[in-house]
Amino acid sequence: MALLEVKDLSMHYWTRKGEVKAVDEVGFSLEKGESLGLVGESGCGKTSMALTLLKLLPENAKILKGHIFFYKEFQPQTANALLGEMVNLVPQKANGRASTLGRLTRIEGEKLLVQPARNGATKAPSPVSFSFSEIAQVGLDLVPLREERMQRVRWKGISMIFQAAMNSWNPVYRVGDQILEAMQTHLPKTSVQQSKKRIAELFQMVGLDPRMMERYPHEYSGGMKQRAVIAMALSCDPELIIADEPTTALDVIVQDKILREMRQIQKQLHMSMIYISHDIAVIAEVSEKIGVMYGGKLVELADTQTIFERPAHPYTKALMSSFPNLKGEKKKLEALPGEPPDLISPPTGCRFHPRCPYATEVCKEKDPVLEVRQPGQVAACWNPLH
Amino acid sequence: MSNPEQTNPVIIETDRSTSLVRIQNLSKTFPVASGFFRKGNSFIHAVDDISFEVGEGEILGLIGESGCGKTTTGKLLVKLETPTSGQVFLKNTHVEVKLPKQKAGVAKATSAKTKAISLVTSDGFADIAHLRGRSLKLFRRNVQMIFQDPYESLNPRMTIYDICAEPLSVQSIGSLMEREARVAELMDLVGLTPPETFLFRYPHELSGGQRQRVAIARAMILNPSFIVADEPTSMLDVSIRTGVMNLMLELREKFKISYLYITHDLAVARYMCDRIAVMYLGKIVEMGQTEDIIQNPQHPYTRALISAVPIPDPSVRRQPMELKGGVTKPINPKPRCRFYERCPMATQRCATSDHPPLEDKGSGHSVACYEV
């Protein structure tokens, strides 16, 4: 069952130098309980992608198009809360009806009325009606969602571990109180007592002594701060956690421990994860699926095994072969020529073509789209490796 | 600082005739500030009694977690820090000693001669601790450093040409024309081609990889025989990093330079280094040929470290080794094995004896552990 579906998403920044095409027509979906890794070099749009999913964007950024559907199982009693929002209704499988995207305009008894998008047609299409029993899932589109409504999705639905978040603790408050504050804001119905109990549980889960709640950030080591950040991300029982370089500043031994713990917690709580890292070795250890980003685009997406054994995109292959390995034969690493693209004026056609050894004429002119290479593997390339 | 007359021959793993740098019982302590009015009597033992050698044209990797003393060791080797005790010997070091003022003018000449000779050992090494003034300047021609962050190590107000030519003007080498030619030659060498397009640009106009290439050119311009590279690729992107690593390997081949390659990344160390020394809280706990260390680690810390490195291959399942606790700071360390608190193999002996000495276990693989 899908939890998150990203469709044709584009987000650009407006800067003095020009428009930065940071996320360009990216699409993927994530199942419940699944972990996806996004890899790529700095400036390829990984972090922008994460910030877009949470709509935590600066003022000069704008989502130009696309959808981010955050799915929930349909429950009639919660239907009222969705009134007036853009939703994607997914009917029961046996039903045979296609899923419908549109604004939820009315609830009539046991029926939902959806006004489909106009899609350039001059005449507005007629509303579609679904009875409650027909609907399996409702996907709330986060892109047009108002900020007040979005705040209810953050932390409870999707929470995030930011890059270098361990340095973002306020030094003059106790760590436990800082987590408590977040819980009180997002779960106002929970009492302070209950919240504290919950934080103690979470501390235990991430391998911290619950007594550390009463301590200040300077009394924590780097690894402990990062563990506390993970506890905070878990505090409102999210269904999805986006972890942006969660272990980059840590030493190998601590990194290894934290990654293993995160994986265990994810399995235990049946939570979905999106890991973002430049380190393909880290991603390989924690993710079931890997998405490779280059120049603001998703160039390949497949399960971890396939990415490593049969990469289809030349960039994926180049990325693999430029990583030194601790196991196996020692071989000369192939350096990729050139530099990552400038996203203000990216190369025409395929953004990788100036550095690609397989580039042909068509690559310079036309932008490739994601195509299925084999079941479970998509790649955007005119001359794929297989 | 030690008395040069007392220099003892060193115990060495590599062929002595080809070694270039020789470190002997090197230590560096920093005082810990403990109060406003009180001067502290606590010391961080950042580097504690380490000895090793770097051969000519050899790359020695210094591995360890943050705070283990890797960078301090590197700085001691290029004399950016002065050792608390111990010696750093460098081959082919020219030493000139300024004598303390003497009242009797008669003894001057003879004393100067003996002092100058005693600073250089019989096989041509000299302790860099005694270098001052002109000899220190000459020493800098021989030894250079590449820093971790190319965004901070280049002066933003200088052009690439000025940055690269600065060592030449400090050392008063060559005419303006010659300097220009030399800088252009170096730019070519580090892959910033064509040089004319780079020479008069500023660091902010270059990417991270290009900046690090400028830093390498600057370090190379005086034709040094030894370079300390402190995490030179850890700030760079994956696809750029490989290029810089390959460049450093090529330069080694071409000019027979030795590197001390400081890194926390074992996979990078495996790719770059001939030999590896593993540091833990100021001590070298294991040292040997790279493949030996990676495939057959002996010290429990090295084993834990290697088992924790993620492998970019989903078909490989690692068996991570658990360590207790975390890295502490070596402030006034107790006279026992530094790794005692975290070691899964610790025994009574480890707690009661001094930190174990680094012992050769055959074929140049030495380990500092009682239980191995």
JSON list of N, CA, C and O in Angstrom, two decimals, chain B residues 181-214:
[
{"chain": "B", "resi": 181, "resn": "ALA", "atom": "N", "xyz": [56.03, 31.11, -15.30]},
{"chain": "B", "resi": 181, "resn": "ALA", "atom": "CA", "xyz": [56.17, 29.87, -16.04]},
{"chain": "B", "resi": 181, "resn": "ALA", "atom": "C", "xyz": [55.98, 28.67, -15.12]},
{"chain": "B", "resi": 181, "resn": "ALA", "atom": "O", "xyz": [55.29, 27.70, -15.46]},
{"chain": "B", "resi": 182, "resn": "ARG", "atom": "N", "xyz": [56.53, 28.78, -13.92]},
{"chain": "B", "resi": 182, "resn": "ARG", "atom": "CA", "xyz": [56.44, 27.67, -12.96]},
{"chain": "B", "resi": 182, "resn": "ARG", "atom": "C", "xyz": [54.98, 27.47, -12.51]},
{"chain": "B", "resi": 182, "resn": "ARG", "atom": "O", "xyz": [54.52, 26.34, -12.41]},
{"chain": "B", "resi": 183, "resn": "VAL", "atom": "N", "xyz": [54.29, 28.54, -12.25]},
{"chain": "B", "resi": 183, "resn": "VAL", "atom": "CA", "xyz": [52.89, 28.42, -11.83]},
{"chain": "B", "resi": 183, "resn": "VAL", "atom": "C", "xyz": [52.07, 27.79, -12.95]},
{"chain": "B", "resi": 183, "resn": "VAL", "atom": "O", "xyz": [51.27, 26.88, -12.71]},
{"chain": "B", "resi": 184, "resn": "ALA", "atom": "N", "xyz": [52.31, 28.24, -14.18]},
{"chain": "B", "resi": 184, "resn": "ALA", "atom": "CA", "xyz": [51.56, 27.68, -15.31]},
{"chain": "B", "resi": 184, "resn": "ALA", "atom": "C", "xyz": [51.84, 26.19, -15.45]},
{"chain": "B", "resi": 184, "resn": "ALA", "atom": "O", "xyz": [50.94, 25.38, -15.69]},
{"chain": "B", "resi": 185, "resn": "GLU", "atom": "N", "xyz": [53.10, 25.83, -15.24]},
{"chain": "B", "resi": 185, "resn": "GLU", "atom": "CA", "xyz": [53.49, 24.42, -15.33]},
{"chain": "B", "resi": 185, "resn": "GLU", "atom": "C", "xyz": [52.74, 23.58, -14.28]},
{"chain": "B", "resi": 185, "resn": "GLU", "atom": "O", "xyz": [52.21, 22.51, -14.56]},
{"chain": "B", "resi": 186, "resn": "LEU", "atom": "N", "xyz": [52.67, 24.14, -13.05]},
{"chain": "B", "resi": 186, "resn": "LEU", "atom": "CA", "xyz": [51.99, 23.44, -11.96]},
{"chain": "B", "resi": 186, "resn": "LEU", "atom": "C", "xyz": [50.49, 23.31, -12.23]},
{"chain": "B", "resi": 186, "resn": "LEU", "atom": "O", "xyz": [49.90, 22.27, -11.95]},
{"chain": "B", "resi": 187, "resn": "MET", "atom": "N", "xyz": [49.89, 24.36, -12.78]},
{"chain": "B", "resi": 187, "resn": "MET", "atom": "CA", "xyz": [48.46, 24.32, -13.08]},
{"chain": "B", "resi": 187, "resn": "MET", "atom": "C", "xyz": [48.17, 23.19, -14.06]},
{"chain": "B", "resi": 187, "resn": "MET", "atom": "O", "xyz": [47.19, 22.47, -13.93]},
{"chain": "B", "resi": 188, "resn": "ASP", "atom": "N", "xyz": [49.05, 23.08, -15.04]},
{"chain": "B", "resi": 188, "resn": "ASP", "atom": "CA", "xyz": [48.95, 22.01, -16.02]},
{"chain": "B", "resi": 188, "resn": "ASP", "atom": "C", "xyz": [49.01, 20.65, -15.32]},
{"chain": "B", "resi": 188, "resn": "ASP", "atom": "O", "xyz": [48.22, 19.75, -15.58]},
{"chain": "B", "resi": 189, "resn": "LEU", "atom": "N", "xyz": [49.95, 20.56, -14.41]},
{"chain": "B", "resi": 189, "resn": "LEU", "atom": "CA", "xyz": [50.22, 19.31, -13.71]},
{"chain": "B", "resi": 189, "resn": "LEU", "atom": "C", "xyz": [49.02, 18.86, -12.88]},
{"chain": "B", "resi": 189, "resn": "LEU", "atom": "O", "xyz": [48.69, 17.68, -12.83]},
{"chain": "B", "resi": 190, "resn": "VAL", "atom": "N", "xyz": [48.35, 19.80, -12.23]},
{"chain": "B", "resi": 190, "resn": "VAL", "atom": "CA", "xyz": [47.23, 19.42, -11.37]},
{"chain": "B", "resi": 190, "resn": "VAL", "atom": "C", "xyz": [45.91, 19.38, -12.14]},
{"chain": "B", "resi": 190, "resn": "VAL", "atom": "O", "xyz": [44.84, 19.19, -11.55]},
{"chain": "B", "resi": 191, "resn": "GLY", "atom": "N", "xyz": [45.99, 19.57, -13.44]},
{"chain": "B", "resi": 191, "resn": "GLY", "atom": "CA", "xyz": [44.80, 19.40, -14.27]},
{"chain": "B", "resi": 191, "resn": "GLY", "atom": "C", "xyz": [43.91, 20.62, -14.36]},
{"chain": "B", "resi": 191, "resn": "GLY", "atom": "O", "xyz": [42.73, 20.50, -14.67]},
{"chain": "B", "resi": 192, "resn": "LEU", "atom": "N", "xyz": [44.45, 21.80, -14.08]},
{"chain": "B", "resi": 192, "resn": "LEU", "atom": "CA", "xyz": [43.66, 23.02, -14.26]},
{"chain": "B", "resi": 192, "resn": "LEU", "atom": "C", "xyz": [44.07, 23.62, -15.61]},
{"chain": "B", "resi": 192, "resn": "LEU", "atom": "O", "xyz": [44.91, 24.51, -15.69]},
{"chain": "B", "resi": 193, "resn": "THR", "atom": "N", "xyz": [43.53, 23.05, -16.68]},
{"chain": "B", "resi": 193, "resn": "THR", "atom": "CA", "xyz": [43.97, 23.46, -18.01]},
{"chain": "B", "resi": 193, "resn": "THR", "atom": "C", "xyz": [42.82, 24.11, -18.77]},
{"chain": "B", "resi": 193, "resn": "THR", "atom": "O", "xyz": [41.67, 23.71, -18.60]},
{"chain": "B", "resi": 194, "resn": "PRO", "atom": "N", "xyz": [43.10, 25.03, -19.67]},
{"chain": "B", "resi": 194, "resn": "PRO", "atom": "CA", "xyz": [44.40, 25.69, -19.85]},
{"chain": "B", "resi": 194, "resn": "PRO", "atom": "C", "xyz": [44.68, 26.67, -18.71]},
{"chain": "B", "resi": 194, "resn": "PRO", "atom": "O", "xyz": [43.75, 27.32, -18.23]},
{"chain": "B", "resi": 195, "resn": "PRO", "atom": "N", "xyz": [45.94, 26.80, -18.27]},
{"chain": "B", "resi": 195, "resn": "PRO", "atom": "CA", "xyz": [46.27, 27.59, -17.09]},
{"chain": "B", "resi": 195, "resn": "PRO", "atom": "C", "xyz": [45.79, 29.04, -17.18]},
{"chain": "B", "resi": 195, "resn": "PRO", "atom": "O", "xyz": [45.34, 29.61, -16.18]},
{"chain": "B", "resi": 196, "resn": "GLU", "atom": "N", "xyz": [45.87, 29.64, -18.41]},
{"chain": "B", "resi": 196, "resn": "GLU", "atom": "CA", "xyz": [45.51, 31.06, -18.54]},
{"chain": "B", "resi": 196, "resn": "GLU", "atom": "C", "xyz": [44.10, 31.34, -18.05]},
{"chain": "B", "resi": 196, "resn": "GLU", "atom": "O", "xyz": [43.82, 32.43, -17.55]},
{"chain": "B", "resi": 197, "resn": "THR", "atom": "N", "xyz": [43.21, 30.37, -18.19]},
{"chain": "B", "resi": 197, "resn": "THR", "atom": "CA", "xyz": [41.83, 30.64, -17.81]},
{"chain": "B", "resi": 197, "resn": "THR", "atom": "C", "xyz": [41.65, 30.62, -16.30]},
{"chain": "B", "resi": 197, "resn": "THR", "atom": "O", "xyz": [40.62, 31.04, -15.79]},
{"chain": "B", "resi": 198, "resn": "PHE", "atom": "N", "xyz": [42.63, 30.09, -15.58]},
{"chain": "B", "resi": 198, "resn": "PHE", "atom": "CA", "xyz": [42.49, 30.01, -14.13]},
{"chain": "B", "resi": 198, "resn": "PHE", "atom": "C", "xyz": [43.32, 31.03, -13.39]},
{"chain": "B", "resi": 198, "resn": "PHE", "atom": "O", "xyz": [42.95, 31.48, -12.31]},
{"chain": "B", "resi": 199, "resn": "LEU", "atom": "N", "xyz": [44.47, 31.41, -13.97]},
{"chain": "B", "resi": 199, "resn": "LEU", "atom": "CA", "xyz": [45.48, 32.18, -13.23]},
{"chain": "B", "resi": 199, "resn": "LEU", "atom": "C", "xyz": [44.93, 33.43, -12.57]},
{"chain": "B", "resi": 199, "resn": "LEU", "atom": "O", "xyz": [45.29, 33.75, -11.44]},
{"chain": "B", "resi": 200, "resn": "PHE", "atom": "N", "xyz": [44.07, 34.16, -13.25]},
{"chain": "B", "resi": 200, "resn": "PHE", "atom": "CA", "xyz": [43.67, 35.44, -12.69]},
{"chain": "B", "resi": 200, "resn": "PHE", "atom": "C", "xyz": [42.24, 35.44, -12.17]},
{"chain": "B", "resi": 200, "resn": "PHE", "atom": "O", "xyz": [41.58, 36.45, -12.11]},
{"chain": "B", "resi": 201, "resn": "ARG", "atom": "N", "xyz": [41.79, 34.25, -11.80]},
{"chain": "B", "resi": 201, "resn": "ARG", "atom": "CA", "xyz": [40.48, 34.18, -11.15]},
{"chain": "B", "resi": 201, "resn": "ARG", "atom": "C", "xyz": [40.67, 34.09, -9.64]},
{"chain": "B", "resi": 201, "resn": "ARG", "atom": "O", "xyz": [41.76, 33.86, -9.15]},
{"chain": "B", "resi": 202, "resn": "TYR", "atom": "N", "xyz": [39.57, 34.28, -8.93]},
{"chain": "B", "resi": 202, "resn": "TYR", "atom": "CA", "xyz": [39.62, 34.23, -7.47]},
{"chain": "B", "resi": 202, "resn": "TYR", "atom": "C", "xyz": [39.05, 32.89, -6.99]},
{"chain": "B", "resi": 202, "resn": "TYR", "atom": "O", "xyz": [38.24, 32.27, -7.69]},
{"chain": "B", "resi": 203, "resn": "PRO", "atom": "N", "xyz": [39.42, 32.46, -5.77]},
{"chain": "B", "resi": 203, "resn": "PRO", "atom": "CA", "xyz": [38.96, 31.15, -5.30]},
{"chain": "B", "resi": 203, "resn": "PRO", "atom": "C", "xyz": [37.44, 30.96, -5.37]},
{"chain": "B", "resi": 203, "resn": "PRO", "atom": "O", "xyz": [36.97, 29.86, -5.67]},
{"chain": "B", "resi": 204, "resn": "HIS", "atom": "N", "xyz": [36.67, 32.03, -5.13]},
{"chain": "B", "resi": 204, "resn": "HIS", "atom": "CA", "xyz": [35.21, 31.82, -5.10]},
{"chain": "B", "resi": 204, "resn": "HIS", "atom": "C", "xyz": [34.64, 31.48, -6.47]},
{"chain": "B", "resi": 204, "resn": "HIS", "atom": "O", "xyz": [33.50, 31.04, -6.56]},
{"chain": "B", "resi": 205, "resn": "GLU", "atom": "N", "xyz": [35.45, 31.70, -7.52]},
{"chain": "B", "resi": 205, "resn": "GLU", "atom": "CA", "xyz": [34.96, 31.36, -8.85]},
{"chain": "B", "resi": 205, "resn": "GLU", "atom": "C", "xyz": [35.21, 29.90, -9.19]},
{"chain": "B", "resi": 205, "resn": "GLU", "atom": "O", "xyz": [34.82, 29.43, -10.26]},
{"chain": "B", "resi": 206, "resn": "LEU", "atom": "N", "xyz": [35.89, 29.18, -8.30]},
{"chain": "B", "resi": 206, "resn": "LEU", "atom": "CA", "xyz": [36.22, 27.79, -8.59]},
{"chain": "B", "resi": 206, "resn": "LEU", "atom": "C", "xyz": [35.35, 26.85, -7.75]},
{"chain": "B", "resi": 206, "resn": "LEU", "atom": "O", "xyz": [34.86, 27.22, -6.70]},
{"chain": "B", "resi": 207, "resn": "SER", "atom": "N", "xyz": [35.20, 25.62, -8.24]},
{"chain": "B", "resi": 207, "resn": "SER", "atom": "CA", "xyz": [34.47, 24.62, -7.48]},
{"chain": "B", "resi": 207, "resn": "SER", "atom": "C", "xyz": [35.39, 24.00, -6.43]},
{"chain": "B", "resi": 207, "resn": "SER", "atom": "O", "xyz": [36.60, 24.23, -6.45]},
{"chain": "B", "resi": 208, "resn": "GLY", "atom": "N", "xyz": [34.82, 23.23, -5.54]},
{"chain": "B", "resi": 208, "resn": "GLY", "atom": "CA", "xyz": [35.60, 22.62, -4.46]},
{"chain": "B", "resi": 208, "resn": "GLY", "atom": "C", "xyz": [36.77, 21.80, -4.97]},
{"chain": "B", "resi": 208, "resn": "GLY", "atom": "O", "xyz": [37.88, 21.89, -4.45]},
{"chain": "B", "resi": 209, "resn": "GLY", "atom": "N", "xyz": [36.52, 20.99, -5.99]},
{"chain": "B", "resi": 209, "resn": "GLY", "atom": "CA", "xyz": [37.58, 20.13, -6.53]},
{"chain": "B", "resi": 209, "resn": "GLY", "atom": "C", "xyz": [38.70, 20.96, -7.14]},
{"chain": "B", "resi": 209, "resn": "GLY", "atom": "O", "xyz": [39.88, 20.68, -6.95]},
{"chain": "B", "resi": 210, "resn": "GLN", "atom": "N", "xyz": [38.31, 22.03, -7.85]},
{"chain": "B", "resi": 210, "resn": "GLN", "atom": "CA", "xyz": [39.33, 22.89, -8.46]},
{"chain": "B", "resi": 210, "resn": "GLN", "atom": "C", "xyz": [40.15, 23.61, -7.39]},
{"chain": "B", "resi": 210, "resn": "GLN", "atom": "O", "xyz": [41.35, 23.75, -7.51]},
{"chain": "B", "resi": 211, "resn": "ARG", "atom": "N", "xyz": [39.48, 24.03, -6.32]},
{"chain": "B", "resi": 211, "resn": "ARG", "atom": "CA", "xyz": [40.19, 24.70, -5.23]},
{"chain": "B", "resi": 211, "resn": "ARG", "atom": "C", "xyz": [41.21, 23.78, -4.60]},
{"chain": "B", "resi": 211, "resn": "ARG", "atom": "O", "xyz": [42.32, 24.17, -4.30]},
{"chain": "B", "resi": 212, "resn": "GLN", "atom": "N", "xyz": [40.80, 22.51, -4.40]},
{"chain": "B", "resi": 212, "resn": "GLN", "atom": "CA", "xyz": [41.74, 21.59, -3.77]},
{"chain": "B", "resi": 212, "resn": "GLN", "atom": "C", "xyz": [42.91, 21.34, -4.71]},
{"chain": "B", "resi": 212, "resn": "GLN", "atom": "O", "xyz": [44.04, 21.16, -4.27]},
{"chain": "B", "resi": 213, "resn": "ARG", "atom": "N", "xyz": [42.66, 21.40, -6.02]},
{"chain": "B", "resi": 213, "resn": "ARG", "atom": "CA", "xyz": [43.77, 21.27, -6.97]},
{"chain": "B", "resi": 213, "resn": "ARG", "atom": "C", "xyz": [44.72, 22.46, -6.86]},
{"chain": "B", "resi": 213, "resn": "ARG", "atom": "O", "xyz": [45.94, 22.30, -6.96]},
{"chain": "B", "resi": 214, "resn": "VAL", "atom": "N", "xyz": [44.15, 23.65, -6.62]},
{"chain": "B", "resi": 214, "resn": "VAL", "atom": "CA", "xyz": [45.00, 24.83, -6.41]},
{"chain": "B", "resi": 214, "resn": "VAL", "atom": "C", "xyz": [45.84, 24.63, -5.15]},
{"chain": "B", "resi": 214, "resn": "VAL", "atom": "O", "xyz": [47.04, 24.90, -5.14]}
]
